[in-house]
mmCIF file of C-alpha atoms and ligand atoms in Angstrom:
data_model
loop_
_atom_site.group_PDB
_atom_site.id
_atom_site.type_symbol
_atom_site.label_atom_id
_atom_site.label_comp_id
_atom_site.label_asym_id
_atom_site.label_seq_id
_atom_site.Cartn_x
_atom_site.Cartn_y
_atom_site.Cartn_z
ATOM 1 C CA MET R 5 3.751 26.180 15.144
ATOM 2 C CA GLN R 6 4.765 22.463 16.424
ATOM 3 C CA ASP R 7 5.603 22.416 20.028
ATOM 4 C CA ASN R 8 8.756 20.148 20.213
ATOM 5 C CA THR R 9 8.362 19.321 23.758
ATOM 6 C CA ARG R 10 5.156 17.844 23.490
ATOM 7 C CA THR R 11 6.215 16.164 20.323
ATOM 8 C CA ILE R 12 8.681 14.136 22.021
ATOM 9 C CA SER R 13 6.198 12.244 24.017
ATOM 10 C CA MET R 14 3.834 11.763 21.108
ATOM 11 C CA SER R 15 3.311 8.851 18.993
ATOM 12 C CA GLN R 16 4.155 8.440 15.027
ATOM 13 C CA PHE R 17 0.326 8.778 14.522
ATOM 14 C CA GLU R 18 0.070 11.812 16.756
ATOM 15 C CA GLN R 19 3.100 13.546 15.083
ATOM 16 C CA GLU R 20 1.901 12.769 11.688
ATOM 17 C CA VAL R 21 -1.704 14.111 12.239
ATOM 18 C CA TYR R 22 -0.353 17.070 13.971
ATOM 19 C CA SER R 23 2.018 17.919 11.094
ATOM 20 C CA GLY R 24 -0.537 17.331 8.381
ATOM 21 C CA LEU R 25 -3.267 19.291 10.008
ATOM 22 C CA THR R 26 -1.307 22.156 10.495
ATOM 23 C CA ALA R 27 0.420 22.244 7.480
ATOM 24 C CA SER R 28 -0.666 24.531 4.234
ATOM 25 C CA PRO R 29 -2.044 22.872 2.278
ATOM 26 C CA LYS R 30 -3.384 20.129 4.718
ATOM 27 C CA TYR R 31 -2.611 16.329 4.309
ATOM 28 C CA LEU R 32 -2.971 13.073 5.956
ATOM 29 C CA SER R 33 -0.908 9.903 5.271
ATOM 30 C CA SER R 34 -2.728 7.239 3.670
ATOM 31 C CA LYS R 35 -1.166 4.736 5.525
ATOM 32 C CA TYR R 36 -3.458 5.833 8.483
ATOM 33 C CA PHE R 37 -6.743 4.616 6.575
ATOM 34 C CA TYR R 38 -6.015 0.753 7.747
ATOM 35 C CA ASP R 39 -7.233 0.468 11.340
ATOM 36 C CA GLU R 40 -9.957 -2.725 11.916
ATOM 37 C CA LYS R 41 -12.996 -0.673 10.276
ATOM 38 C CA GLY R 42 -10.520 0.261 7.193
ATOM 39 C CA ASP R 43 -8.969 -2.999 6.699
ATOM 40 C CA LYS R 44 -12.904 -4.594 6.290
ATOM 41 C CA ILE R 45 -13.703 -1.098 3.801
ATOM 42 C CA PHE R 46 -10.626 -2.119 1.850
ATOM 43 C CA GLN R 47 -11.678 -5.738 1.478
ATOM 44 C CA ASP R 48 -14.911 -4.322 0.255
ATOM 45 C CA ILE R 49 -13.187 -2.104 -2.319
ATOM 46 C CA MET R 50 -11.313 -5.145 -3.638
ATOM 47 C CA ALA R 51 -14.585 -6.818 -4.302
ATOM 48 C CA MET R 52 -16.010 -3.694 -6.013
ATOM 49 C CA PRO R 53 -16.039 -4.313 -10.194
ATOM 50 C CA GLU R 54 -14.713 -0.693 -10.479
ATOM 51 C CA TYR R 55 -11.548 -1.714 -8.350
ATOM 52 C CA TYR R 56 -9.972 -3.650 -11.379
ATOM 53 C CA LEU R 57 -6.511 -3.648 -9.666
ATOM 54 C CA THR R 58 -7.453 -7.021 -7.424
ATOM 55 C CA ASN R 59 -8.799 -8.838 -10.385
ATOM 56 C CA CYS R 60 -5.961 -8.165 -12.649
ATOM 57 C CA GLU R 61 -3.383 -9.376 -10.313
ATOM 58 C CA TYR R 62 -5.426 -12.307 -9.584
ATOM 59 C CA ASP R 63 -5.517 -12.841 -13.197
ATOM 60 C CA ILE R 64 -1.628 -12.616 -13.636
ATOM 61 C CA PHE R 65 -1.205 -14.938 -10.636
ATOM 62 C CA GLU R 66 -3.598 -17.688 -11.690
ATOM 63 C CA ASN R 67 -2.132 -17.553 -15.670
ATOM 64 C CA HIS R 68 1.550 -17.231 -14.780
ATOM 65 C CA LYS R 69 2.148 -18.907 -11.317
ATOM 66 C CA SER R 70 4.075 -21.710 -12.942
ATOM 67 C CA ASP R 71 6.433 -18.669 -14.462
ATOM 68 C CA ILE R 72 6.316 -16.816 -11.433
ATOM 69 C CA ILE R 73 7.448 -19.923 -8.973
ATOM 70 C CA LYS R 74 10.042 -20.733 -11.031
ATOM 71 C CA LEU R 75 11.641 -17.486 -11.139
ATOM 72 C CA PHE R 76 11.240 -17.221 -7.175
ATOM 73 C CA THR R 77 13.236 -20.740 -7.006
ATOM 74 C CA GLN R 78 15.878 -20.038 -9.713
ATOM 75 C CA GLU R 79 19.085 -19.943 -7.999
ATOM 76 C CA SER R 80 17.971 -21.394 -4.602
ATOM 77 C CA LYS R 81 15.271 -24.039 -3.595
ATOM 78 C CA SER R 82 14.449 -22.559 -0.218
ATOM 79 C CA PHE R 83 13.899 -18.828 0.506
ATOM 80 C CA ASN R 84 12.105 -16.568 2.765
ATOM 81 C CA LEU R 85 9.172 -14.857 0.851
ATOM 82 C CA ILE R 86 8.691 -11.587 2.511
ATOM 83 C CA GLU R 87 5.510 -9.511 1.949
ATOM 84 C CA LEU R 88 5.370 -5.652 2.399
ATOM 85 C CA GLY R 89 1.600 -4.595 3.137
ATOM 86 C CA ALA R 90 0.198 -8.041 2.823
ATOM 87 C CA GLY R 91 -3.250 -6.972 3.741
ATOM 88 C CA ASP R 92 -5.682 -10.197 3.673
ATOM 89 C CA GLY R 93 -3.113 -12.037 1.305
ATOM 90 C CA LYS R 94 -5.972 -12.776 -0.811
ATOM 91 C CA LYS R 95 -3.741 -13.015 -4.264
ATOM 92 C CA THR R 96 -0.700 -14.228 -2.374
ATOM 93 C CA LYS R 97 -2.441 -17.118 -1.368
ATOM 94 C CA ILE R 98 -2.607 -18.424 -5.233
ATOM 95 C CA LEU R 99 1.098 -18.348 -5.156
ATOM 96 C CA LEU R 100 1.487 -19.862 -1.282
ATOM 97 C CA LYS R 101 -0.723 -22.473 -2.263
ATOM 98 C CA HIS R 102 1.261 -23.431 -5.650
ATOM 99 C CA LEU R 103 4.419 -23.197 -3.383
ATOM 100 C CA THR R 104 3.117 -25.735 -1.082
ATOM 101 C CA ALA R 105 1.748 -28.079 -3.420
ATOM 102 C CA SER R 106 5.338 -28.159 -5.049
ATOM 103 C CA HIS R 107 6.975 -28.984 -1.793
ATOM 104 C CA ILE R 108 8.856 -26.163 -2.175
ATOM 105 C CA ASP R 109 11.090 -25.298 1.285
ATOM 106 C CA PHE R 110 10.037 -21.618 2.124
ATOM 107 C CA LYS R 111 8.754 -19.405 4.934
ATOM 108 C CA TYR R 112 6.111 -16.675 4.651
ATOM 109 C CA LEU R 113 6.981 -13.574 6.253
ATOM 110 C CA PRO R 114 3.760 -11.255 5.716
ATOM 111 C CA ILE R 115 4.675 -7.530 6.930
ATOM 112 C CA ASP R 116 1.647 -5.051 7.616
ATOM 113 C CA ILE R 117 1.221 -1.730 9.679
ATOM 114 C CA SER R 118 -2.286 -3.079 10.579
ATOM 115 C CA GLN R 119 -2.156 -5.665 13.243
ATOM 116 C CA ASN R 120 -5.472 -6.421 12.766
ATOM 117 C CA ALA R 121 -4.665 -7.399 9.099
ATOM 118 C CA LEU R 122 -2.128 -9.631 9.972
ATOM 119 C CA ASP R 123 -4.231 -11.517 12.839
ATOM 120 C CA GLN R 124 -6.880 -12.146 10.435
ATOM 121 C CA LEU R 125 -4.405 -13.213 7.539
ATOM 122 C CA GLU R 126 -2.577 -15.656 10.080
ATOM 123 C CA LYS R 127 -5.960 -17.087 11.282
ATOM 124 C CA SER R 128 -6.921 -17.807 7.816
ATOM 125 C CA LEU R 129 -3.523 -19.161 6.971
ATOM 126 C CA GLN R 130 -3.863 -21.981 9.952
ATOM 127 C CA ILE R 131 -7.006 -22.879 8.277
ATOM 128 C CA GLU R 132 -6.368 -22.907 4.724
ATOM 129 C CA MET R 133 -2.683 -24.148 4.822
ATOM 130 C CA PRO R 134 -1.879 -25.748 8.244
ATOM 131 C CA THR R 135 1.395 -26.607 6.971
ATOM 132 C CA LEU R 136 2.729 -23.117 5.924
ATOM 133 C CA GLN R 137 5.610 -22.002 7.955
ATOM 134 C CA THR R 138 4.767 -18.221 8.739
ATOM 135 C CA GLU R 139 5.941 -15.455 10.838
ATOM 136 C CA THR R 140 3.771 -12.097 10.825
ATOM 137 C CA LEU R 141 5.781 -8.637 11.439
ATOM 138 C CA GLN R 142 3.809 -5.651 12.288
ATOM 139 C CA GLY R 143 5.272 -2.433 11.447
ATOM 140 C CA THR R 144 5.830 0.149 8.555
ATOM 141 C CA TYR R 145 7.679 -0.743 5.180
ATOM 142 C CA LEU R 146 10.907 1.236 6.591
ATOM 143 C CA GLU R 147 11.009 -0.109 10.170
ATOM 144 C CA THR R 148 10.668 -3.685 9.135
ATOM 145 C CA LEU R 149 13.319 -3.260 6.480
ATOM 146 C CA GLU R 150 15.756 -3.580 9.361
ATOM 147 C CA ARG R 151 14.196 -6.910 9.936
ATOM 148 C CA ILE R 152 14.626 -7.798 6.601
ATOM 149 C CA ASN R 153 18.211 -7.185 6.835
ATOM 150 C CA SER R 154 18.608 -9.526 9.603
ATOM 151 C CA LEU R 155 17.673 -12.379 7.277
ATOM 152 C CA ARG R 156 20.744 -11.928 5.185
ATOM 153 C CA ASP R 157 21.546 -15.563 5.112
ATOM 154 C CA THR R 158 18.568 -16.879 3.592
ATOM 155 C CA LYS R 159 17.469 -16.003 -0.266
ATOM 156 C CA LYS R 160 14.880 -13.570 0.060
ATOM 157 C CA VAL R 161 11.937 -12.829 -2.351
ATOM 158 C CA ILE R 162 10.247 -9.812 -1.354
ATOM 159 C CA LEU R 163 6.575 -9.303 -2.850
ATOM 160 C CA PHE R 164 5.388 -5.631 -2.883
ATOM 161 C CA LEU R 165 1.723 -6.156 -4.376
ATOM 162 C CA GLY R 166 -1.496 -4.183 -5.080
ATOM 163 C CA SER R 167 0.285 -1.261 -6.415
ATOM 164 C CA ASN R 168 1.170 -0.096 -2.819
ATOM 165 C CA VAL R 169 4.032 1.740 -4.252
ATOM 166 C CA GLY R 170 1.805 3.737 -6.035
ATOM 167 C CA ASN R 171 1.386 5.576 -2.609
ATOM 168 C CA LEU R 172 4.743 7.080 -2.939
ATOM 169 C CA MET R 173 5.490 9.947 -5.220
ATOM 170 C CA HIS R 174 8.342 9.120 -7.367
ATOM 171 C CA GLN R 175 11.190 10.728 -5.038
ATOM 172 C CA GLN R 176 10.014 8.611 -2.376
ATOM 173 C CA ALA R 177 9.208 5.672 -4.459
ATOM 174 C CA VAL R 178 13.326 5.771 -5.301
ATOM 175 C CA SER R 179 14.133 6.299 -1.951
ATOM 176 C CA PHE R 180 12.098 3.389 -0.712
ATOM 177 C CA LEU R 181 13.553 1.248 -3.721
ATOM 178 C CA GLN R 182 16.975 2.032 -2.898
ATOM 179 C CA GLN R 183 16.502 1.003 0.714
ATOM 180 C CA VAL R 184 14.987 -2.355 -0.514
ATOM 181 C CA GLN R 185 17.862 -2.874 -3.169
ATOM 182 C CA GLU R 186 20.259 -2.045 -0.094
ATOM 183 C CA SER R 187 18.808 -4.905 1.631
ATOM 184 C CA MET R 188 18.978 -7.385 -1.071
ATOM 185 C CA LYS R 189 21.851 -9.645 -2.089
ATOM 186 C CA GLU R 190 22.723 -10.781 -5.680
ATOM 187 C CA ASP R 191 20.156 -13.764 -5.857
ATOM 188 C CA ASP R 192 17.417 -11.861 -3.920
ATOM 189 C CA LEU R 193 14.154 -10.929 -6.193
ATOM 190 C CA PHE R 194 11.780 -8.075 -5.609
ATOM 191 C CA PHE R 195 8.458 -8.424 -7.124
ATOM 192 C CA VAL R 196 6.421 -5.370 -7.287
ATOM 193 C CA GLY R 197 2.619 -4.555 -8.529
ATOM 194 C CA PHE R 198 2.385 -1.549 -10.705
ATOM 195 C CA ASP R 199 -0.783 -0.289 -12.056
ATOM 196 C CA GLN R 200 -0.463 1.074 -15.354
ATOM 197 C CA LYS R 201 -1.765 4.094 -17.284
ATOM 198 C CA LYS R 202 -5.138 3.503 -18.689
ATOM 199 C CA HIS R 203 -8.496 5.344 -19.809
ATOM 200 C CA PRO R 204 -8.526 8.069 -17.013
ATOM 201 C CA GLN R 205 -12.118 7.291 -16.614
ATOM 202 C CA THR R 206 -11.583 4.012 -15.489
ATOM 203 C CA ILE R 207 -9.112 4.978 -13.198
ATOM 204 C CA LEU R 208 -11.121 7.480 -11.654
ATOM 205 C CA ASP R 209 -13.946 5.051 -11.169
ATOM 206 C CA ALA R 210 -11.955 3.019 -9.291
ATOM 207 C CA TYR R 211 -11.240 5.514 -6.530
ATOM 208 C CA ASN R 212 -14.545 7.020 -6.949
ATOM 209 C CA ASP R 213 -17.364 4.340 -6.961
ATOM 210 C CA LYS R 214 -21.040 5.239 -7.123
ATOM 211 C CA SER R 215 -21.959 3.228 -4.395
ATOM 212 C CA GLY R 216 -19.685 5.084 -1.757
ATOM 213 C CA ILE R 217 -17.364 2.591 -0.568
ATOM 214 C CA THR R 218 -14.313 4.518 -1.503
ATOM 215 C CA GLU R 219 -15.794 7.738 0.182
ATOM 216 C CA ALA R 220 -16.545 5.899 3.423
ATOM 217 C CA PHE R 221 -12.435 4.496 3.302
ATOM 218 C CA ASN R 222 -11.291 8.112 2.468
ATOM 219 C CA LYS R 223 -13.532 9.199 5.374
ATOM 220 C CA ASN R 224 -12.497 6.490 7.659
ATOM 221 C CA ILE R 225 -9.348 8.456 8.209
ATOM 222 C CA LEU R 226 -11.467 11.163 10.166
ATOM 223 C CA ILE R 227 -13.417 8.523 12.155
ATOM 224 C CA ARG R 228 -10.266 7.081 13.298
ATOM 225 C CA ILE R 229 -8.837 10.312 14.481
ATOM 226 C CA ASN R 230 -12.153 11.084 16.039
ATOM 227 C CA LYS R 231 -11.874 7.564 17.760
ATOM 228 C CA GLU R 232 -8.058 7.588 18.908
ATOM 229 C CA LEU R 233 -7.474 11.281 19.442
ATOM 230 C CA LYS R 234 -10.884 12.474 20.707
ATOM 231 C CA ALA R 235 -11.623 14.650 17.923
ATOM 232 C CA ASN R 236 -15.147 15.823 16.722
ATOM 233 C CA PHE R 237 -14.807 15.869 12.709
ATOM 234 C CA ILE R 238 -18.265 15.532 11.193
ATOM 235 C CA PRO R 239 -17.700 13.284 8.097
ATOM 236 C CA ASP R 240 -20.585 14.595 6.267
ATOM 237 C CA LYS R 241 -19.183 17.961 6.263
ATOM 238 C CA PHE R 242 -16.449 16.854 4.057
ATOM 239 C CA LEU R 243 -16.633 16.277 0.564
ATOM 240 C CA HIS R 244 -14.760 12.952 -0.908
ATOM 241 C CA TRP R 245 -12.979 14.089 -4.129
ATOM 242 C CA GLU R 246 -10.602 12.444 -6.656
ATOM 243 C CA THR R 247 -8.501 13.673 -9.261
ATOM 244 C CA TYR R 248 -6.482 12.000 -12.023
ATOM 245 C CA ASP R 249 -3.738 13.842 -14.271
ATOM 246 C CA PRO R 250 -3.248 11.470 -17.138
ATOM 247 C CA GLU R 251 0.166 13.574 -18.036
ATOM 248 C CA THR R 252 1.894 12.759 -14.866
ATOM 249 C CA GLY R 253 -0.049 9.325 -14.187
ATOM 250 C CA THR R 254 -1.138 10.608 -10.858
ATOM 251 C CA ALA R 255 -4.374 9.973 -9.031
ATOM 252 C CA LYS R 256 -4.987 11.780 -5.740
ATOM 253 C CA SER R 257 -7.888 11.732 -3.258
ATOM 254 C CA PHE R 258 -8.918 14.588 -1.135
ATOM 255 C CA LEU R 259 -11.213 15.678 1.821
ATOM 256 C CA VAL R 260 -12.739 18.801 1.015
ATOM 257 C CA SER R 261 -14.566 20.929 3.610
ATOM 258 C CA LYS R 262 -17.840 21.722 2.372
ATOM 259 C CA GLU R 263 -18.457 24.724 4.860
ATOM 260 C CA GLU R 264 -16.092 26.907 7.053
ATOM 261 C CA GLN R 265 -15.719 25.009 10.294
ATOM 262 C CA LEU R 266 -13.340 24.356 13.428
ATOM 263 C CA VAL R 267 -12.407 20.730 14.728
ATOM 264 C CA ASN R 268 -11.276 20.116 17.973
ATOM 265 C CA LEU R 269 -8.676 17.287 18.498
ATOM 266 C CA GLN R 270 -8.642 16.993 22.515
ATOM 267 C CA ASP R 271 -5.595 14.769 22.662
ATOM 268 C CA LEU R 272 -3.472 17.172 20.775
ATOM 269 C CA ASP R 273 -4.519 20.019 22.358
ATOM 270 C CA LEU R 274 -5.224 21.321 18.886
ATOM 271 C CA THR R 275 -7.955 23.168 17.130
ATOM 272 C CA VAL R 276 -8.217 23.503 13.433
ATOM 273 C CA SER R 277 -9.947 25.701 11.447
ATOM 274 C CA PHE R 278 -11.234 25.040 7.664
ATOM 275 C CA LYS R 279 -12.105 27.488 5.146
ATOM 276 C CA GLN R 280 -15.027 26.622 2.882
ATOM 277 C CA TRP R 281 -13.470 24.421 0.211
ATOM 278 C CA GLU R 282 -10.237 23.618 1.841
ATOM 279 C CA SER R 283 -8.958 20.285 1.336
ATOM 280 C CA ILE R 284 -6.955 17.634 3.215
ATOM 281 C CA HIS R 285 -4.772 15.533 0.561
ATOM 282 C CA THR R 286 -5.133 11.857 1.963
ATOM 283 C CA GLU R 287 -3.947 9.263 -0.819
ATOM 284 C CA ILE R 288 -1.625 9.252 -4.097
ATOM 285 C CA SER R 289 -2.201 6.254 -6.240
ATOM 286 C CA GLN R 290 0.560 6.681 -9.144
ATOM 287 C CA LYS R 291 -0.142 4.851 -12.407
ATOM 288 C CA TYR R 292 2.934 3.845 -14.487
ATOM 289 C CA ASP R 293 4.267 2.598 -17.936
ATOM 290 C CA ASP R 294 7.473 0.449 -18.806
ATOM 291 C CA GLU R 295 9.487 4.005 -19.148
ATOM 292 C CA ILE R 296 8.523 4.921 -15.799
ATOM 293 C CA VAL R 297 9.154 1.860 -14.272
ATOM 294 C CA SER R 298 12.660 1.262 -15.934
ATOM 295 C CA TRP R 299 13.562 4.807 -14.687
ATOM 296 C CA LEU R 300 12.621 4.102 -11.019
ATOM 297 C CA ALA R 301 14.734 0.847 -11.307
ATOM 298 C CA ASP R 302 17.529 2.529 -12.777
ATOM 299 C CA ARG R 303 17.694 5.200 -10.257
ATOM 300 C CA SER R 304 17.391 2.728 -7.297
ATOM 301 C CA GLY R 305 20.029 0.359 -8.536
ATOM 302 C CA LEU R 306 17.587 -2.472 -9.494
ATOM 303 C CA LYS R 307 17.107 -4.334 -13.241
ATOM 304 C CA ILE R 308 14.071 -5.401 -14.551
ATOM 305 C CA VAL R 309 14.568 -9.372 -14.974
ATOM 306 C CA ALA R 310 10.950 -10.280 -15.888
ATOM 307 C CA GLN R 311 7.393 -9.039 -16.140
ATOM 308 C CA PHE R 312 3.747 -10.219 -16.243
ATOM 309 C CA SER R 313 0.700 -8.457 -17.439
ATOM 310 C CA ASP R 314 -3.034 -9.216 -17.222
ATOM 311 C CA HIS R 315 -5.427 -10.016 -20.192
ATOM 312 C CA LYS R 316 -6.361 -6.203 -20.058
ATOM 313 C CA LYS R 317 -3.069 -5.059 -20.027
ATOM 314 C CA TYR R 318 -4.246 -2.615 -17.074
ATOM 315 C CA TYR R 319 -1.514 -3.713 -14.755
ATOM 316 C CA LYS R 320 2.045 -5.386 -14.532
ATOM 317 C CA ASN R 321 3.876 -7.369 -12.097
ATOM 318 C CA TYR R 322 7.855 -6.581 -12.649
ATOM 319 C CA ALA R 323 10.570 -8.712 -11.017
ATOM 320 C CA PHE R 324 13.827 -6.935 -9.981
ATOM 321 C CA LYS R 325 17.387 -8.001 -9.103
ATOM 322 C CA LYS R 326 20.280 -5.844 -7.741
ATOM 323 C CA ILE R 327 22.338 -4.572 -10.426
HETATM 324 C C1 LIG F 427 -3.852 -1.254 -0.662
HETATM 325 S S1 LIG F 427 -3.741 -2.742 0.739
HETATM 326 C C2 LIG F 427 -3.171 -3.804 -0.530
HETATM 327 C C3 LIG F 427 -2.931 -5.108 0.260
HETATM 328 C C4 LIG F 427 -2.165 -6.330 -0.182
HETATM 329 N N1 LIG F 427 -0.868 -6.006 -0.854
HETATM 330 C C5 LIG F 427 -3.189 -6.538 -1.684
HETATM 331 O O1 LIG F 427 -2.514 -6.483 -2.820
HETATM 332 O O2 LIG F 427 -3.975 -7.141 -1.707
HETATM 333 C C6 LIG F 427 -2.403 -2.039 1.558
HETATM 334 C C7 LIG F 427 -1.637 -2.604 2.759
HETATM 335 O O3 LIG F 427 -0.643 -2.232 3.287
HETATM 336 C C8 LIG F 427 -0.790 -1.822 4.422
HETATM 337 N N2 LIG F 427 -0.115 -0.679 4.618
HETATM 338 C C9 LIG F 427 -0.207 0.608 4.267
HETATM 339 N N3 LIG F 427 1.005 1.374 4.505
HETATM 340 C C10 LIG F 427 1.765 0.873 4.929
HETATM 341 C C11 LIG F 427 3.184 1.182 5.534
HETATM 342 N N4 LIG F 427 3.737 2.286 5.238
HETATM 343 N N5 LIG F 427 3.749 0.193 5.932
HETATM 344 C C12 LIG F 427 3.330 -1.132 6.100
HETATM 345 N N6 LIG F 427 1.791 -1.151 5.733
HETATM 346 C C13 LIG F 427 1.350 -0.765 5.241
HETATM 347 C C14 LIG F 427 -2.131 -1.670 4.848
HETATM 348 O O4 LIG F 427 -2.640 -1.902 6.351
HETATM 349 C C15 LIG F 427 -2.719 -2.603 4.084
HETATM 350 O O5 LIG F 427 -3.129 -3.994 4.550
#
């Protein structure tokens, strides 16, 4: 049982770790993968041949940048370009360079839960595009929506790339999209990457590569808990496990305890017991098709105004407006 008196003084990270590890079945939120080490491992993931998502979105931006920019500047020549979960901004830079070269009046506002990711991004932008107007915002997507609301007067183009939306289950995604929709005005645009359903093996390989990079990423959450909450997880005692259900389009990552064990989290005054083969669910990576995206849009008060696909038809970016 959770002790409410203690909960009041707990950080959000502590509360969520406590709730997840005392729940049945156990879970941890994938947003906590991203500390300094996790950000670096995710860059290694993006460079893996198996992680097709990055190359596909890169391919879309390279091949359709003029049409995408035309869409961004349709009703108004000046706007705020807000990016939710910007990471290293590698793909966004294609659009930023094109916008800058076209002398378009815009300000770039990357948002990320990881201050380290934002610091690195800001530093690289200062070197690569010194004239770009940038303001970084640290926080979760939902917290930062409040800040988006305060920018009501200038047109907003909101980017949500990398199929980050796939970390949300459909009901959570609807509620999230609704909140973004509520922050939008008629002319605002919401530009989102949705990884598409494809051969199940291709999907499994992207989240379970042979060289063990995705395994290291998944286990980094245990290392982070060890470091930040004085815990004693032994990552080798857990198995990285990936599943994909082609019926629902849901890929899931787990950490599975290889043996019966006790783990102590000193800062939470908590001992967690694991049965042999007991799991911790750590991430969902939902895959989509046009029908599901239309359904999500419908339920969120959004309409699809444009869509772009890569050459392999593995991935799509959809542009939404408020209905
Ligand atoms: C999968 S990476 C994708 C990065 C980038 N959008 C791309 O496409 O390459 C997810 C990024 O979103 C950030 N992130 C994850 N969950 C978040 C949340 N709930 N709120 C804000 N940022 C989050 C992470 O720190 C990370 O930089």
